[in-house]
Short mmCIF file of N, CA and C in Angstrom, two decimals:
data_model
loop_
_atom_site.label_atom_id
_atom_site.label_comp_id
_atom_site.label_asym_id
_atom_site.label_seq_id
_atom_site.Cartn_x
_atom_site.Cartn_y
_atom_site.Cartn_z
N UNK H 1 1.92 -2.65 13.80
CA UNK H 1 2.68 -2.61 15.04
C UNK H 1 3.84 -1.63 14.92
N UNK H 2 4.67 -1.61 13.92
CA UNK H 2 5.85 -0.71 13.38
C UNK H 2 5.43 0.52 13.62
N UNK H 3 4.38 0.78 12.45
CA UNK H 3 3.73 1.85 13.08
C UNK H 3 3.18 2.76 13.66
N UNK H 4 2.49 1.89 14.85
CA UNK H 4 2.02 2.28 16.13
C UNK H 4 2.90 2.51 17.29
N UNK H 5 4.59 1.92 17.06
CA UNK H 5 5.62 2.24 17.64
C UNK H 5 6.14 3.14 17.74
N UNK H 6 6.17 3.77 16.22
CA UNK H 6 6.43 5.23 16.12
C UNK H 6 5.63 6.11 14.59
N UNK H 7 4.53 6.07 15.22
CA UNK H 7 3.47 6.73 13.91
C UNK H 7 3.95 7.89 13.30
N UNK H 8 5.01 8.92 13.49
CA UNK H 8 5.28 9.53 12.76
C UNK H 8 6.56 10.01 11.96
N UNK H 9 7.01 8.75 11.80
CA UNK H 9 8.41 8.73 11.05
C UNK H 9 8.62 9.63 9.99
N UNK H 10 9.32 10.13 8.99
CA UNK H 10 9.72 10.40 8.23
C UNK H 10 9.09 9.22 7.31
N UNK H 11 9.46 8.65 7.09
CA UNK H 11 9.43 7.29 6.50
C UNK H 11 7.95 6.83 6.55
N UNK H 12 6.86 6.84 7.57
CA UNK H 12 5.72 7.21 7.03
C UNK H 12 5.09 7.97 6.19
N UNK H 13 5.26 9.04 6.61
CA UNK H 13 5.04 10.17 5.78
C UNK H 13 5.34 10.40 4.52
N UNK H 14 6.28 9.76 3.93
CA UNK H 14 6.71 9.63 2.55
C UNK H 14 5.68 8.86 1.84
N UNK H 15 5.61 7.69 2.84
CA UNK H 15 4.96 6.26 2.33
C UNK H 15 3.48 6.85 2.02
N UNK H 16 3.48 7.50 3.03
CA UNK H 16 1.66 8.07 2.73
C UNK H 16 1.73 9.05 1.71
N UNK H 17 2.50 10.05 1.63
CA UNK H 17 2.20 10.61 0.46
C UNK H 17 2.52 9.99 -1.03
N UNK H 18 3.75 9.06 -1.08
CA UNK H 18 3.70 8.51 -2.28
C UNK H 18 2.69 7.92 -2.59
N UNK H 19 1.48 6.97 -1.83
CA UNK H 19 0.84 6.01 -2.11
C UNK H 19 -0.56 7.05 -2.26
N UNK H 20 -0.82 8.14 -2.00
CA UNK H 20 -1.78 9.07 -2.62
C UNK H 20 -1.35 9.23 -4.00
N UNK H 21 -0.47 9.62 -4.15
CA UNK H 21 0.07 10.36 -5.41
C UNK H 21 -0.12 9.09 -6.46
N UNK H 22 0.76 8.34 -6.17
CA UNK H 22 0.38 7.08 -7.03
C UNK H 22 -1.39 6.79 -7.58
N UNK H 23 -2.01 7.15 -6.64
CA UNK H 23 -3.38 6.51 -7.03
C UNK H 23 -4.11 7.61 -7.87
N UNK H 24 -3.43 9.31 -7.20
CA UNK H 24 -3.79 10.14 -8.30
C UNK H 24 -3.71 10.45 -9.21
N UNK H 25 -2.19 9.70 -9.68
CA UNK H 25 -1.66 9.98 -10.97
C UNK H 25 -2.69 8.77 -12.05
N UNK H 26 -2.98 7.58 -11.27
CA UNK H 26 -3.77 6.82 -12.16
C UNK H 26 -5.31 7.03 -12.34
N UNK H 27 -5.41 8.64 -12.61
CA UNK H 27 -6.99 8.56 -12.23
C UNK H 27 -7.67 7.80 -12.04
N UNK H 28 -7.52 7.18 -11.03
CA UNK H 28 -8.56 6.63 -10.30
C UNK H 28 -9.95 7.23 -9.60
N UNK H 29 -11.09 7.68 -9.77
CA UNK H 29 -12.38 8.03 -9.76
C UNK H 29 -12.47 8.24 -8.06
N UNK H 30 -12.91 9.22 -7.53
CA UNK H 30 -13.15 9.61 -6.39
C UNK H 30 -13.71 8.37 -5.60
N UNK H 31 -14.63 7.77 -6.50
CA UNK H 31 -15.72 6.81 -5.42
C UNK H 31 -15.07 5.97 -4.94
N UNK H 32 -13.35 5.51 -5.82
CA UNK H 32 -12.77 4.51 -5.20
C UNK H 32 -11.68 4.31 -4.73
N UNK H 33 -11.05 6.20 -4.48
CA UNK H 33 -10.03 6.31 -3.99
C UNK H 33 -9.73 5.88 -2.56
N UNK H 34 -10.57 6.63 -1.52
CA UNK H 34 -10.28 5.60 -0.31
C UNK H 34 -9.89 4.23 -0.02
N UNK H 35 -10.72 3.56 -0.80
CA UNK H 35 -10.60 2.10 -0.48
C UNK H 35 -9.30 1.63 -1.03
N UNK H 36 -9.33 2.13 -2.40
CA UNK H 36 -7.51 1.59 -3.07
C UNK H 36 -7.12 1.72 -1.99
N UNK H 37 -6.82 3.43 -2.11
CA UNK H 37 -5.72 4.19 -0.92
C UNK H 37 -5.49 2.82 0.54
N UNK H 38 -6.13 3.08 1.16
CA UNK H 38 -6.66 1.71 2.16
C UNK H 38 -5.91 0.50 1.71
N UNK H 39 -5.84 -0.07 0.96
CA UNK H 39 -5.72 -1.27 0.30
C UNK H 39 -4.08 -1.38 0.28
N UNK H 40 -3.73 -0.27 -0.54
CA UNK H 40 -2.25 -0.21 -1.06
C UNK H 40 -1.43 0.24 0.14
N UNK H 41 -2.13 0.76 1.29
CA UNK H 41 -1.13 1.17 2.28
C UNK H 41 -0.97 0.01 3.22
N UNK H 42 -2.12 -0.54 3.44
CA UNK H 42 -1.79 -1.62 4.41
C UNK H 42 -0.75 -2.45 3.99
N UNK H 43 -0.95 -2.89 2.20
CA UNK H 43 -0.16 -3.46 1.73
C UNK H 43 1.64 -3.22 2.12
N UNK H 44 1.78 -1.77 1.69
CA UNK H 44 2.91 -1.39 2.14
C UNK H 44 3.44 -1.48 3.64
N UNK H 45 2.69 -0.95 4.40
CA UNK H 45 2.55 -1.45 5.61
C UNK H 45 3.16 -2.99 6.37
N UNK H 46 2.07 -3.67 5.63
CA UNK H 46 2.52 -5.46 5.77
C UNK H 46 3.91 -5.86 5.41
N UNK H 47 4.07 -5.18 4.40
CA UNK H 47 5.50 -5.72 3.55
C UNK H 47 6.53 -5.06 4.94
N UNK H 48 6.63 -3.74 4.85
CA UNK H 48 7.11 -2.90 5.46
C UNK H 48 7.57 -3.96 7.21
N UNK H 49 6.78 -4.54 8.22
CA UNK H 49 6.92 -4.87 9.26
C UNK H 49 7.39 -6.48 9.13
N UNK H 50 6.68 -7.01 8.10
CA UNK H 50 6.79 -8.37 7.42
C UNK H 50 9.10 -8.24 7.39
N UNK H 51 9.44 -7.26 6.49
CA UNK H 51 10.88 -7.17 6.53
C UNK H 51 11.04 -6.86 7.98
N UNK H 52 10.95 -6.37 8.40
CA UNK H 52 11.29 -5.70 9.78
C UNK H 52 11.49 -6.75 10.94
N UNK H 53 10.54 -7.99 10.61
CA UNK H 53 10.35 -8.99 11.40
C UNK H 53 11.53 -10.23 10.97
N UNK H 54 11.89 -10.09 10.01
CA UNK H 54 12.50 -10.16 9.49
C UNK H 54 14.40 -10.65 9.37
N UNK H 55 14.08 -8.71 9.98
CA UNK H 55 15.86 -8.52 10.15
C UNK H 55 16.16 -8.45 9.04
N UNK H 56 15.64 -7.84 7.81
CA UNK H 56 16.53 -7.84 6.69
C UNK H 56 16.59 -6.58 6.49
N UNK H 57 17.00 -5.97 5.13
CA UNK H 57 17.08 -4.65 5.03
C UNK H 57 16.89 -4.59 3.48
N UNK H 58 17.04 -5.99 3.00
CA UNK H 58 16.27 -6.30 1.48
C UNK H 58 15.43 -6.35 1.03
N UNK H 59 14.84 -5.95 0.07
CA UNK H 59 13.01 -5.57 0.31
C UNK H 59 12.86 -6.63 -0.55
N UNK H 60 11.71 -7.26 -0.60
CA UNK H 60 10.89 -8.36 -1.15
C UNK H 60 10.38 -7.79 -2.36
N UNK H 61 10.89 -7.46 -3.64
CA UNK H 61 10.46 -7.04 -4.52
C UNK H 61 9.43 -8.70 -5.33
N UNK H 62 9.65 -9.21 -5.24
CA UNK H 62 8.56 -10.05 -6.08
C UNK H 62 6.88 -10.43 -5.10
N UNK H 63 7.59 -10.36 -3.98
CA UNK H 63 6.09 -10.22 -2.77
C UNK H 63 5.66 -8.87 -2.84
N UNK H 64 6.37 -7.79 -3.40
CA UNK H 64 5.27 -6.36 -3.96
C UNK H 64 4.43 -6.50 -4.61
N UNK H 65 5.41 -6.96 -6.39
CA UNK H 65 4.81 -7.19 -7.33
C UNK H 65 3.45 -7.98 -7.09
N UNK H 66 3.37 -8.96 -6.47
CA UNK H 66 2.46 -9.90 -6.69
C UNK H 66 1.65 -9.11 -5.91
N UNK H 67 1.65 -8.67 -4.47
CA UNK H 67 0.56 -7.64 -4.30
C UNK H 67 -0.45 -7.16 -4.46
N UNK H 68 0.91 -6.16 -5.20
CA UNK H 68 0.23 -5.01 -6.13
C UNK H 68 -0.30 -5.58 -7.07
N UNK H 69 -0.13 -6.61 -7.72
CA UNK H 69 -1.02 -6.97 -9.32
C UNK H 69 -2.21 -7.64 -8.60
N UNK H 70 -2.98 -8.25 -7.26
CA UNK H 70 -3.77 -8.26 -6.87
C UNK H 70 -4.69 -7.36 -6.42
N UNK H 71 -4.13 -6.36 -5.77
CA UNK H 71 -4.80 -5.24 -5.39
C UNK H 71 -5.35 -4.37 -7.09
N UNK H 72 -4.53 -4.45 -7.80
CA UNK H 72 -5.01 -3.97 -8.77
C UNK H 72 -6.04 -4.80 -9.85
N UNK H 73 -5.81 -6.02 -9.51
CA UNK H 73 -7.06 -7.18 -10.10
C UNK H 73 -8.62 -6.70 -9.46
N UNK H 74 -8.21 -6.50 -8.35
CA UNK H 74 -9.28 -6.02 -7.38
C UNK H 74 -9.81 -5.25 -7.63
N UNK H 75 -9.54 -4.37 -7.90
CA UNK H 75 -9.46 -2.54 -8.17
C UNK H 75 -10.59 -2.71 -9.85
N UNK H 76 -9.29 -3.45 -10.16
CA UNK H 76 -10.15 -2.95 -12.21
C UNK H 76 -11.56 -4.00 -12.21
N UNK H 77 -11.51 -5.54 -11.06
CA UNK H 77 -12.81 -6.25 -11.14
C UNK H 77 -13.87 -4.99 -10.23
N UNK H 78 -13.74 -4.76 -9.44
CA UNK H 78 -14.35 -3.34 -8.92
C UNK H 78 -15.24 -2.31 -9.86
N UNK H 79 -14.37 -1.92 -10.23
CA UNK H 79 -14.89 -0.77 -11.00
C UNK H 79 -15.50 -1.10 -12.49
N UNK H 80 -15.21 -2.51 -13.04
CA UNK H 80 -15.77 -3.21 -14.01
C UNK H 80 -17.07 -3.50 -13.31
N UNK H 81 -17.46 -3.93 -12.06
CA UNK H 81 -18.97 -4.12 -11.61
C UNK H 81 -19.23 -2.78 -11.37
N UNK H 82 -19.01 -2.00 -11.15
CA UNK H 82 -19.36 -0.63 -10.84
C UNK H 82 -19.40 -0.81 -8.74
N UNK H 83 -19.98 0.52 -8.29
CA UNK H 83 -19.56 0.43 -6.33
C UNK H 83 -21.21 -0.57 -6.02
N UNK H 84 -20.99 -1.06 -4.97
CA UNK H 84 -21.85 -2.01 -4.61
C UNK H 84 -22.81 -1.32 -3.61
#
């Protein structure tokens, strides 16, 4: 919704390019870059409107963490089965 309010913030645009970069720096394998990519932005995303809804301006660092160590449970059970 944040987003669709004003899709081209500054502040998007960061978000999107950090969250590429991030996934490139962890070679992560072509076949499963989209979907991370996908994965980790919504994430950011959620968090992102989740504060917003909020009213805070404090970011939820332990609701990242936990997240992210799911999305990445995801990710390494993934690619341990190989693409489906």
């Amino acid at each position: 919704l944040l987003l669709k309010q004003q899709p081209h913030t500054t502040a998007a645009t960061e978000m999107d390019r950090a969250s590429r970069a991030i996934l490139h720096e962890s070679g992560l394998s072509p076949e499963y870059f989209e979907a991370a990519y996908a994965a980790l932005y919504i994430h950011l995303l959620g968090l992102v409107q989740l504060e917003h809804i909020r009213h805070t301006d404090t970011p939820n660092d332990k609701a990242f963490a936990y997240g992210l160590r799911l999305i990445v449970a995801g990710l390494r059970n993934e690619i341990a089965e190989g693409p489906s």
